Coordinates of C-alpha atoms and ligand atoms in Angstrom, one line a residue:
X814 CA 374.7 149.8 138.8
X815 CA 371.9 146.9 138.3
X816 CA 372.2 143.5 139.1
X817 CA 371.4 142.6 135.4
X818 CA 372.4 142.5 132.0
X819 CA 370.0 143.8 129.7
X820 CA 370.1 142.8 125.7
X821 CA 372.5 144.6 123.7
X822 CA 370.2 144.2 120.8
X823 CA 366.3 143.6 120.3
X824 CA 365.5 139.8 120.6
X825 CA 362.8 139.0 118.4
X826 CA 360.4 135.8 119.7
X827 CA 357.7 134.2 117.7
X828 CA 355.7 131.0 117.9
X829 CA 357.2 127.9 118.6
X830 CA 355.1 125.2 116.4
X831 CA 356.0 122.0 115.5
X832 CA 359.4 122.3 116.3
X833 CA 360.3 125.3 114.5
X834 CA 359.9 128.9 115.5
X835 CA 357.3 130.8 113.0
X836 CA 355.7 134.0 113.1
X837 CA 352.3 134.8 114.4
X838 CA 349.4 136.1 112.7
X839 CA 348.5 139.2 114.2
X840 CA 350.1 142.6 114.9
X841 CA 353.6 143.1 116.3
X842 CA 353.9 143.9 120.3
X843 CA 357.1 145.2 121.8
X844 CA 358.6 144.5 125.2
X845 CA 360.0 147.2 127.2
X846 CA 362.6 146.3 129.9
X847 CA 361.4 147.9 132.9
X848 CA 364.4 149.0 133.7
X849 CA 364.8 151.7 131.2
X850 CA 361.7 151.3 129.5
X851 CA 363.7 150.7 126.0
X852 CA 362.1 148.4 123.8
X853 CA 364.1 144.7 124.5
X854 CA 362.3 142.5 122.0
X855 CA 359.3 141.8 119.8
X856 CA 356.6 139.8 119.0
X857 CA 353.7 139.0 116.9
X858 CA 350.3 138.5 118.5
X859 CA 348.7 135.4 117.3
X860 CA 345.2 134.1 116.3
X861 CA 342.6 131.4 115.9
X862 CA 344.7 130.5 112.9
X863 CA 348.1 130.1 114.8
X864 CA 346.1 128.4 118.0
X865 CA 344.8 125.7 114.9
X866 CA 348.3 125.4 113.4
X867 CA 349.5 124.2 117.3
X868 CA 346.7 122.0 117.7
X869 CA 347.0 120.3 114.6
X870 CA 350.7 119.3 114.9
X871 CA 350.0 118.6 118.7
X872 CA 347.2 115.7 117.6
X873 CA 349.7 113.3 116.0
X874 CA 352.8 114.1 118.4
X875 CA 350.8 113.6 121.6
X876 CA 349.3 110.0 120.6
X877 CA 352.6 109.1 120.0
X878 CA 354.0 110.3 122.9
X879 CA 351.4 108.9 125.4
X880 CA 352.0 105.2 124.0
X881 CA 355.8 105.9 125.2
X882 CA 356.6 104.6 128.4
X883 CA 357.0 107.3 131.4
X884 CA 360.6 106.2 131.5
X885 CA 361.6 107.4 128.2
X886 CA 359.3 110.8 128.5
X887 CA 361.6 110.9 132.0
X888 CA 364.5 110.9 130.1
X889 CA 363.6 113.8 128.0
X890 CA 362.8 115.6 131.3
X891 CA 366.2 114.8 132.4
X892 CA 367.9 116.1 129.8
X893 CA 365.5 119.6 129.9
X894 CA 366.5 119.9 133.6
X895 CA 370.8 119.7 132.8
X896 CA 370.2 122.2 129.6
X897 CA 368.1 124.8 132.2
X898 CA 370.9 124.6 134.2
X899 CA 374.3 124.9 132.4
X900 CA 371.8 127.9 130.7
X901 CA 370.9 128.9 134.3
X902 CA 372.5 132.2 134.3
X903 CA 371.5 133.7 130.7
X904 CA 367.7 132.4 131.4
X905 CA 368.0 134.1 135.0
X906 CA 369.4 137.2 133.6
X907 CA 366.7 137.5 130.1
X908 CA 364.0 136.8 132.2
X909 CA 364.6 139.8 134.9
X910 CA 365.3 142.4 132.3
X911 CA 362.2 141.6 130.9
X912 CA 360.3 141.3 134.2
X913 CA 361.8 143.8 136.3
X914 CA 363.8 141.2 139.0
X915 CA 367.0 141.6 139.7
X916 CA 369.4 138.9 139.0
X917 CA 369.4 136.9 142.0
X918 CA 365.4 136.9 142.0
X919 CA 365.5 135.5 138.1
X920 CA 367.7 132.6 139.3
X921 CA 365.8 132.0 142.2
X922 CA 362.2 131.5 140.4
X923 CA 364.3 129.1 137.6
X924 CA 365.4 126.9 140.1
X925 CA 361.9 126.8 141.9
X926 CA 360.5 125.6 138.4
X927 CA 363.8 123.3 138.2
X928 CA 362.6 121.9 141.6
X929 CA 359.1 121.6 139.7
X930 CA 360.8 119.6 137.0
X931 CA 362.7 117.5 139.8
X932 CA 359.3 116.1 141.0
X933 CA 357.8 115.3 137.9
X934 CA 361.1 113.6 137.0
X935 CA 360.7 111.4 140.1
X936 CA 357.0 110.3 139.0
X937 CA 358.2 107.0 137.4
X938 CA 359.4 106.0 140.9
X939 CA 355.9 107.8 143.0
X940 CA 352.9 107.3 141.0
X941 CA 352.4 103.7 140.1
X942 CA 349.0 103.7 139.9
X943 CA 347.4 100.3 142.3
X944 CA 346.6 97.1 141.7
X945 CA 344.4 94.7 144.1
X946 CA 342.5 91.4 144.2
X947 CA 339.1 92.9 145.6
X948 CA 337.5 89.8 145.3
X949 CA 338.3 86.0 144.6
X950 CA 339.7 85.9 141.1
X951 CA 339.0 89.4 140.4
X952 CA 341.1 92.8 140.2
X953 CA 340.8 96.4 140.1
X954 CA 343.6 98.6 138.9
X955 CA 344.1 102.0 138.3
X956 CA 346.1 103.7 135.5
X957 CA 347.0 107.2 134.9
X958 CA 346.3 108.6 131.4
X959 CA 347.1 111.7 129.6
X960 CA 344.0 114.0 128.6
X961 CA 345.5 115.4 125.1
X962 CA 346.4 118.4 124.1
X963 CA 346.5 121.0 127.5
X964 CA 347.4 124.7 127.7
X965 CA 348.8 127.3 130.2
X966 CA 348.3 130.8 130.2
X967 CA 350.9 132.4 132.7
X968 CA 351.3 136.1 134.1
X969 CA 354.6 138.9 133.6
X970 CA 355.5 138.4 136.9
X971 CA 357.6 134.9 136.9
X972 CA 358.2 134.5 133.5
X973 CA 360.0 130.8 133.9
X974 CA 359.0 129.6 137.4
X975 CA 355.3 129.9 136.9
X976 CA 355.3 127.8 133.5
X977 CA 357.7 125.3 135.0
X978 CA 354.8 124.6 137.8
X979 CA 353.2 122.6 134.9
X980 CA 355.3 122.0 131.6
X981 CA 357.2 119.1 133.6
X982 CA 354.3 117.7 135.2
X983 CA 352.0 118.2 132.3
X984 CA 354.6 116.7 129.7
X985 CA 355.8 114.1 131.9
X986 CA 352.1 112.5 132.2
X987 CA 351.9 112.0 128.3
X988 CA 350.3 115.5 127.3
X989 CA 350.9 118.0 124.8
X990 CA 351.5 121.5 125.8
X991 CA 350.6 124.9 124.2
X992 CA 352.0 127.6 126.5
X993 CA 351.0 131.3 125.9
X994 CA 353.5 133.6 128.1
X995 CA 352.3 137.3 129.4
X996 CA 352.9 139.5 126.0
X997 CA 354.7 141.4 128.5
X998 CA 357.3 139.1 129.3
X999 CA 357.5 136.6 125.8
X1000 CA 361.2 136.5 126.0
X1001 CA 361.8 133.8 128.5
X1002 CA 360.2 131.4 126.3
X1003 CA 362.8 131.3 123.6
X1004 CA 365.0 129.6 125.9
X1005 CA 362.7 127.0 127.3
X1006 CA 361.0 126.0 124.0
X1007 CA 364.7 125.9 123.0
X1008 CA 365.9 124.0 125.9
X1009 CA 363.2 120.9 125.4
X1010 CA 364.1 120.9 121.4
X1011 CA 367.8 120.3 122.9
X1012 CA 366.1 117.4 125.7
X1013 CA 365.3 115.7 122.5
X1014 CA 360.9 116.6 123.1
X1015 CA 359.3 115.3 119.8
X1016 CA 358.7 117.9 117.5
X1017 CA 355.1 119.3 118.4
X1018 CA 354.4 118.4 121.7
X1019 CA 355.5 121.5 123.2
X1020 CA 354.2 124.9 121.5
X1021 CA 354.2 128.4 122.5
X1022 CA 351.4 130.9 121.2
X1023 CA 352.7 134.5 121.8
X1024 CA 349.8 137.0 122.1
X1025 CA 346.9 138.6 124.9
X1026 CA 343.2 138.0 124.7
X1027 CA 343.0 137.3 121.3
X1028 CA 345.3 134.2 121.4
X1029 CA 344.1 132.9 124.9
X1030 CA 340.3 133.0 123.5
X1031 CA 341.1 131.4 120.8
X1032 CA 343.2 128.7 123.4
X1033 CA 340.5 128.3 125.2
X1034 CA 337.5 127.9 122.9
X1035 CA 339.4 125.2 121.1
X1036 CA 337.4 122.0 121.6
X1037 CA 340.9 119.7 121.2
X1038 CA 342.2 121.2 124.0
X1039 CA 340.6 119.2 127.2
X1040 CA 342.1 121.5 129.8
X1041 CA 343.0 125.5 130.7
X1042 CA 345.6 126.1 133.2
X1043 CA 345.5 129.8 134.1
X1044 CA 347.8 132.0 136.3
X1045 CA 347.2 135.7 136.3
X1046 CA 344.9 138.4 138.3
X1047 CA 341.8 137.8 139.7
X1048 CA 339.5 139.4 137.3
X1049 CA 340.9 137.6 134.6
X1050 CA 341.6 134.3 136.5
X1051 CA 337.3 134.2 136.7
X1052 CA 337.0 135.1 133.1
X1053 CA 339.0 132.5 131.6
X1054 CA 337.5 129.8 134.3
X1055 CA 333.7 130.9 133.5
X1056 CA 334.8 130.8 129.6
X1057 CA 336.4 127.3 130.3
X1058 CA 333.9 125.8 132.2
X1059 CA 331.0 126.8 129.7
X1060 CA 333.1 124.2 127.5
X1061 CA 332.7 122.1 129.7
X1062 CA 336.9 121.7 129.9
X1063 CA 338.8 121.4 133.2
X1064 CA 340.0 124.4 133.8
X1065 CA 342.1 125.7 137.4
X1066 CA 342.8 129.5 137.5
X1067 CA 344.8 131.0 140.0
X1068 CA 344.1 134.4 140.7
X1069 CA 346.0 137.2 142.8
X1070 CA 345.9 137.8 146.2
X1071 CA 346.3 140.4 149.4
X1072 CA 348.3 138.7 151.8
X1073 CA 348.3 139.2 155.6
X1074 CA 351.0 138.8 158.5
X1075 CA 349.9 138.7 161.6
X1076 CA 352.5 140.2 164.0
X1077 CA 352.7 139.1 167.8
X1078 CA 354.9 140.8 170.7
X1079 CA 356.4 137.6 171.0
X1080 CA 357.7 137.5 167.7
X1081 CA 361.7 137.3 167.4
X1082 CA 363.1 141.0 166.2
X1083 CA 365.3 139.9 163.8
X1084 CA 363.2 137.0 162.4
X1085 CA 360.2 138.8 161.7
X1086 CA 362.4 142.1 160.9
X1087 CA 363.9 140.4 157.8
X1088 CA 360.8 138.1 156.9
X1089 CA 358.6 141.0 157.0
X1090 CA 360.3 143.6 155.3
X1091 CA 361.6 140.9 152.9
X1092 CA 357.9 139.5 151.9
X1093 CA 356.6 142.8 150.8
X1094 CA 359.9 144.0 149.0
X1095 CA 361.1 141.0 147.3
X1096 CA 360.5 140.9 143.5
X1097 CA 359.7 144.6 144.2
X1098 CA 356.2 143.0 145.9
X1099 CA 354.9 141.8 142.1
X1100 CA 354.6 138.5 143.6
X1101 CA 351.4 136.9 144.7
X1102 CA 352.9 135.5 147.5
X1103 CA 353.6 138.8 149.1
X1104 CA 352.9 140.5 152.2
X1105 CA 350.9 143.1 152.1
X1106 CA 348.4 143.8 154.9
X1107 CA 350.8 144.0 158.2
X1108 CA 348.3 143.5 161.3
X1109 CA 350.3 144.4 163.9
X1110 CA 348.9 143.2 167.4
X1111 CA 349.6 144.9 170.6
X1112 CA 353.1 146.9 171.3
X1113 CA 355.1 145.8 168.0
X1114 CA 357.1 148.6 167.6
X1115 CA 360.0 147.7 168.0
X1116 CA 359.8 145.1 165.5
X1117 CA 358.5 147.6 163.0
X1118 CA 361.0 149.7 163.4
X1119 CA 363.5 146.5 162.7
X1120 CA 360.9 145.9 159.3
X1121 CA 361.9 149.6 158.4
X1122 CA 365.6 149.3 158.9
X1123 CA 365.5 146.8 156.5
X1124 CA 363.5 148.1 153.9
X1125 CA 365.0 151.2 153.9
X1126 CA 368.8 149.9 153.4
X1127 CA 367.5 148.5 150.2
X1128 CA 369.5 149.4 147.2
X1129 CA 367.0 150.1 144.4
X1130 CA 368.0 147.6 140.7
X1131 CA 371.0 145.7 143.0
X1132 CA 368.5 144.7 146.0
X1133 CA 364.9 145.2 144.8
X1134 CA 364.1 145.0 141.3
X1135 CA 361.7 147.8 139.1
X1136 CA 357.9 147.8 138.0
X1137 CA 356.3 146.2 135.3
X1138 CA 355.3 149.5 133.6
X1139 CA 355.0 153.1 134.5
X1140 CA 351.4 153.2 134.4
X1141 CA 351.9 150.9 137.6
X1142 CA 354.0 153.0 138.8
X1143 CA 351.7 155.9 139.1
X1144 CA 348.7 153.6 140.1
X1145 CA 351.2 152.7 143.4
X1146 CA 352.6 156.4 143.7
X1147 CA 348.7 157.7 143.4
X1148 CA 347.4 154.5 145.9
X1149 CA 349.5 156.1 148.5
X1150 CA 348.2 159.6 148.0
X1151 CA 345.1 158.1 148.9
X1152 CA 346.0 156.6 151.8
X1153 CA 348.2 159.1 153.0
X1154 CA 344.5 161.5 152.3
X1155 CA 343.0 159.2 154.1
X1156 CA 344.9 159.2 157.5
X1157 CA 347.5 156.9 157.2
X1158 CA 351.2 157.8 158.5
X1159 CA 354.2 157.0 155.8
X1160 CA 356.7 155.3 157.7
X1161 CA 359.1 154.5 154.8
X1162 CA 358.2 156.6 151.4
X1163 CA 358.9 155.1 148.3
X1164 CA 357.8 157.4 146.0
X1165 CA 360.8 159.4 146.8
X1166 CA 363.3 156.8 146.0
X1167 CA 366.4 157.2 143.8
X1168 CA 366.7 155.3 140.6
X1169 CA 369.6 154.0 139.8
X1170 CA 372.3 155.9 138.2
X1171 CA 371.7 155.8 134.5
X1172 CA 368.6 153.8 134.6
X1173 CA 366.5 157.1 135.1
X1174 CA 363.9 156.5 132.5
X1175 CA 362.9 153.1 134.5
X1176 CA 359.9 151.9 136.2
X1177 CA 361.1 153.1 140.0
X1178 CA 359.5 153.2 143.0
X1179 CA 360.9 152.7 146.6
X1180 CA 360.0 150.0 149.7
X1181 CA 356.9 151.7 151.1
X1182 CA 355.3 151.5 154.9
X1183 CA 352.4 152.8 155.6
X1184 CA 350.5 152.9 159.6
X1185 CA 347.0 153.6 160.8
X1186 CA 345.8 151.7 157.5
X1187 CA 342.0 151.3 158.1
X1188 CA 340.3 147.7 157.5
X1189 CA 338.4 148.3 154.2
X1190 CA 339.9 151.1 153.0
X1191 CA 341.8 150.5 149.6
X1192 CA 345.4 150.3 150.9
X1193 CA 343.8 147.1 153.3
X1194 CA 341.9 145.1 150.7
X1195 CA 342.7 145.9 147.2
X1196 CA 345.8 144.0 145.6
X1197 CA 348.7 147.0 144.8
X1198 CA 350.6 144.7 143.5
X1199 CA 354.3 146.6 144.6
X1200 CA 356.1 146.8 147.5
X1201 CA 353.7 148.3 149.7
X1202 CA 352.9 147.5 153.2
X1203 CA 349.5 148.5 155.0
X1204 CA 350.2 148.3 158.7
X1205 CA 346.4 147.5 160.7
X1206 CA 346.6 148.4 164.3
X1207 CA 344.9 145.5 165.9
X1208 CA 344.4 144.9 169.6
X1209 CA 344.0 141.1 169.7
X1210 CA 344.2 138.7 167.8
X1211 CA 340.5 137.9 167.2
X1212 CA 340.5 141.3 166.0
X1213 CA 343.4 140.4 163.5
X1214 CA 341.7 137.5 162.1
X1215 CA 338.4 138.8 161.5
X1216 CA 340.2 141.3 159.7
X1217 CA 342.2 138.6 157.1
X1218 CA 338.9 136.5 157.3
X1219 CA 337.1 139.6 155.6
X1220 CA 339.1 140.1 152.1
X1221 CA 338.0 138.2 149.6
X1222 CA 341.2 136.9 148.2
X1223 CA 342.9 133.5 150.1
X1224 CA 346.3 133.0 149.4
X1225 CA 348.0 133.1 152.3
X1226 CA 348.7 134.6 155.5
X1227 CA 351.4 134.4 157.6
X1228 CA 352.1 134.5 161.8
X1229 CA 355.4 135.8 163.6
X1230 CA 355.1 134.6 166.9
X1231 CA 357.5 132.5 169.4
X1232 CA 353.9 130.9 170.7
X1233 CA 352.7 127.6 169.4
X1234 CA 349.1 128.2 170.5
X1235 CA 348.7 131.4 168.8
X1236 CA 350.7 130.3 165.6
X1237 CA 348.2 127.1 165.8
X1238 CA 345.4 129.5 166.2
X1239 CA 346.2 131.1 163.0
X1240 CA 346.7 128.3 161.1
X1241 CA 343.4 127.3 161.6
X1242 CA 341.6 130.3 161.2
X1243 CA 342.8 131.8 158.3
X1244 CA 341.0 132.3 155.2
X1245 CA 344.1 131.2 153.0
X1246 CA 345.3 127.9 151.0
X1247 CA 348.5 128.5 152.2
X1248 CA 349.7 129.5 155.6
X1249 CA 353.3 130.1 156.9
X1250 CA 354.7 130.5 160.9
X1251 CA 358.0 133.0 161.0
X1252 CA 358.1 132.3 157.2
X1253 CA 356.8 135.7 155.3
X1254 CA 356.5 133.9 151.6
X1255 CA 354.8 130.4 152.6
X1256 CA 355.5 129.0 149.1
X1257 CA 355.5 125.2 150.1
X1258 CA 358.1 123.3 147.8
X1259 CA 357.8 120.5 146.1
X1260 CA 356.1 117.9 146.5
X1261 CA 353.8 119.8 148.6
X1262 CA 351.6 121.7 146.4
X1263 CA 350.9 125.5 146.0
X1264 CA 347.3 127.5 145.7
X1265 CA 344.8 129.6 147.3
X1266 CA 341.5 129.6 147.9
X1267 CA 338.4 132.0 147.6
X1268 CA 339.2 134.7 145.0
X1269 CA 342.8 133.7 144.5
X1270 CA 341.6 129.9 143.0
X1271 CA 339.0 128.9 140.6
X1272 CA 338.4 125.3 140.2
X1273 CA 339.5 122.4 141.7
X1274 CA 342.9 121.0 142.9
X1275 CA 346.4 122.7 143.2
X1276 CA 348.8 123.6 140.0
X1277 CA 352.2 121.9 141.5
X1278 CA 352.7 119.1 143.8
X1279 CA 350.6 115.8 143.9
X1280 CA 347.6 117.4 143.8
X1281 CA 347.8 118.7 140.7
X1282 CA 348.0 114.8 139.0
X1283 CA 344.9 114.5 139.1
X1284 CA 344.3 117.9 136.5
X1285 CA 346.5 117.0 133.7
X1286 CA 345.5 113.2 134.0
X1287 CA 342.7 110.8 133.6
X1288 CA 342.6 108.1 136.0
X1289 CA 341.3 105.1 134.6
X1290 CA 339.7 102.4 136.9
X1291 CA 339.6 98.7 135.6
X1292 CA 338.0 95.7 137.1
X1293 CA 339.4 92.2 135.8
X1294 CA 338.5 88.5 136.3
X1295 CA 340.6 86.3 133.9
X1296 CA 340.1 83.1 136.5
X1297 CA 337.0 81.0 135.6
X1298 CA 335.5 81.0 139.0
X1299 CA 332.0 80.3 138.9
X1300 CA 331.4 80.2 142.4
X1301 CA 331.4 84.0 142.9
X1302 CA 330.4 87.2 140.7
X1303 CA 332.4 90.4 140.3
X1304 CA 330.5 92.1 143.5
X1305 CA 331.5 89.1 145.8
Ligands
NAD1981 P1 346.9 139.4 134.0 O1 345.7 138.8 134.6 O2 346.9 140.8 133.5 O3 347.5 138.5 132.8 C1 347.7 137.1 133.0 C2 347.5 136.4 131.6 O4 346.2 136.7 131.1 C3 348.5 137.0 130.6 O5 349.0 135.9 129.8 C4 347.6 137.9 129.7 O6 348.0 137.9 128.4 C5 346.3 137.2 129.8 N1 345.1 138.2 129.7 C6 345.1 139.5 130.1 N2 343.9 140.0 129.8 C7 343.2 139.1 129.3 C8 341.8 139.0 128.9 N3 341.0 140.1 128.9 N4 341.3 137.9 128.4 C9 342.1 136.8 128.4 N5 343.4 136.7 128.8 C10 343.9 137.9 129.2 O7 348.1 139.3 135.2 P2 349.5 139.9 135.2 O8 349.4 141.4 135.4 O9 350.3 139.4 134.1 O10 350.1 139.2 136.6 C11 349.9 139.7 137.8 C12 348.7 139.1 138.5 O11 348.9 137.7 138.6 C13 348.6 139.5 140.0 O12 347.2 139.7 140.3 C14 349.1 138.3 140.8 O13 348.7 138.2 142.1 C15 348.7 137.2 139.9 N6 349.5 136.0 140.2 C16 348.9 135.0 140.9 C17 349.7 133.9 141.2 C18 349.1 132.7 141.9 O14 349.7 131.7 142.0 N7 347.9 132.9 142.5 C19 351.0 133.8 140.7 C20 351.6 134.8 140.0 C21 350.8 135.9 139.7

């Protein structure tokens, strides 16, 4: 048995423009649940055309909406959060068949976005921009103002929680919107578009532009939209932020990642046990939060063996979820060849494991440990993107670091230790945005905000939290004298 239900019927989604769902332009894609790679739903790829329709509607809406007053756009925000969740369990449940997750996974990622949507709800109360008499009679202010129209291209991989890190926050500070999901994963949109037409979100302010390439070029070389939010893989993250930035447009692209855990003796067993083995298996280790580089310093044995315990007991479509496609399921099954070619011991093999009953013609492939991984080699510095781990035999923990200093990706890294000087050590010298301490998925939650660094962030600024204002905002200074006081100018 899985953990979800999949759609009795194919769910067609389209284009959500000016309030109304319409079809796109292009040629029709299909999404394949990767649980039993049957076709789920259907799209239509969309062009230049559909991106101009958006934009056009989006003009008007937005003027109109940044003239209202952040309490009333609040309100709207409050009514999109109760609609997510008396629809909590049908979004949770669409999104994983479409992704892969199992059910408790898909519910989890909604109410991270939820939390997202939380915090920008609570803006009217934080960010009230400053007022102050800087010198006699005069005042400088600031004000927060919405840049236009935005847009956010997202990955397959968290098909509601990685939009929700910006519709709330981007809608709430007075923008329009144009969200174009993973063609993989379109579904999910169908029941957040609907949700904000149900908050009572004035018609064309929010828009969704199913497609690939096609649509996001068209996105991003559209001169009224002031600014590209991207989320996706590395290669494409610096494409769309190069392509962005030539337009002179503010663009922030989050790439992917290989992250590290550094594990000590002192580590608890059953604490790092569970973290561990949960970090590189959960959401079947598509996530780009996930462990995946084990440097295991000194006698850890014991606690790997705990890791593998884990891992193993994991019931594949209840417990771990399946693979995007089965062309990435052969990439992982052929990534371990190699390393298994190249030396490295299989602790806990995957490729062997059992799909579930009746969902043999899915996208399978087991919790996977892997020992004597050589720094550099493939398995240690290339993003596999499933739930793989690479154990590093390290001696020290110089050794360790100068091992997670050297890939290029900076995501995060985490440290299992019972030692605050060496989790402190860590902390400072890793090469990540984001670090966690007996934690193996360091996602911070609101209102602290979430990115990388190095390959796994292009541009400036974080996409959630309170430093990510300042990218879907202007911030407009203003220096007043209304007193008529000769006796000192505006610099006194
Ligand atoms: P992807 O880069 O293939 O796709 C991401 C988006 O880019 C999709 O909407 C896709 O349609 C679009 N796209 C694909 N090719 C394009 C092209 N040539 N030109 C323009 N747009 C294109 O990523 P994915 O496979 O959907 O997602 C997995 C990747 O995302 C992993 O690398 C993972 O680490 C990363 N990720 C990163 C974060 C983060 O916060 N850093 C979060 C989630 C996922």
């Amino acid at each position: 048995m899985i953990s979800v239900n999949l759609p009795k019927e194919v769910i067609s989604v389209q284009n959500f423009v000016g309030g109304q769902w319409v079809k796109g332009s292009g040629q029709k894609g299909e999404v394949i649940s990767p649980y039993n790679h049957e076709v789920i739903g259907e799209f239509y790829n969309s062009t230049s055309q559909d991106v101009e329709a958006a934009v056009k509607l989006a003009v008007k809406a937005q003027k109109d909406w940044a003239n209202t007053p952040i309490k009333e756009r609040t309100k709207v925000m409050f009514n999109f959060r109760n609609i997510l969740l008396r629809d909590q369990e049908a979004i949770a449940h669409l999104k994983s068949a479409e992704s892969g997750k199992t059910f408790s996974e898909g519910l989890a990622g909604l109410m991270k976005g939820i939390e997202v949507l939380e915090y920008a709800i609570s803006l009217q109360n934080l960010d009230l921009g400053g007022k102050l008499e800087v010198s006699r009679g005069v005042q400088c202010e600031y004000r927060r103002e919405a840049l236009g129209i935005v847009a956010n291209i997202t990955p397959f991989n968290f098909p509601a929680m990685v939009p929700m890190w910006t519709i709330p926050i981007a809608l709430t500070l007075g923008n329009a919107y144009i969200w174009k999901p993973s063609e993989k994963t379109p579904l999910t949109s169908l029941k957040i578009a609907n949700a904000l037409k149900e908050a009572g979100l004035p018609d064309g302010l929010f828009s969704v532009i199913q497609g690939g390439r096609e649509a996001v070029e068209a996105i991003i070389d559209h001169p009224s939209i002031k600014a590209i939010g991207f989320v996706g893989s590395t290669k494409i993250a610096k494409l769309v932020y190069e392509r962005g930035s030539q337009h002179g447009k503010r663009v922030l692209a989050l790439g992917g990642a290989k992250n590290h855990i550094v594990l000590l003796p002192d580590a608890n067993l059953d604490l790092s046990g569970m973290g561990i083995s949960d970090s590189f298996t959960g959401c079947a280790g598509q996530r780009c939060m996930a462990a995946s580089v084990l440097l295991a310093v000194g006698d850890v044995d014991k606690h790997i063996q705990k890791i593998i315990e884990r891992a193993s007991s994991l019931k594949l479509g209840q417990d771990m979820g399946a693979i995007i496609t089965k062309e990435q399921v052969e990439f992982l099954k052929n990534a371990i060849d190699r390393a298994e070619k190249a030396g490295a011991k299989v602790l806990l093999d995957g490729r062997k494991a059992k799909a579930p009953a009746g969902f043999e013609g899915g996208h399978w492939i087991g919790p996977t440990i892997l020992d004597n991984i050589q720094p550099g080699s493939e398995a240690a510095s290339v993003e596999l993107f499933g739930p793989v781990i690479s154990i590093v035999r390290c001696k020290d923990i110089t050794e360790a670091m100068a091992i997670e200093n050297s890939v290029d990706y900076g995501n995060a890294c985490s440290v299992f230790t019972s030692s605050g000087i060496h989790a402190e050590r860590v902390i400072r010298e890793a090469s990540t945005g984001m670090v966690g301490v007996n934690i193996g998925v360091p996602v911070p939650r609101e209102p602290f905000s979430f990115g990388g660094i190095n390959a796994s962030k292009f541009g400036h600024g974080d996409i959630t939290g309170q430093h990510s204002l300042d990218f879907w905002s202007n911030v407009k200074k203003i220096t007043l004298k209304w007193e008529k006081q000769v006796d000192s100018n505006w610099m006194s």
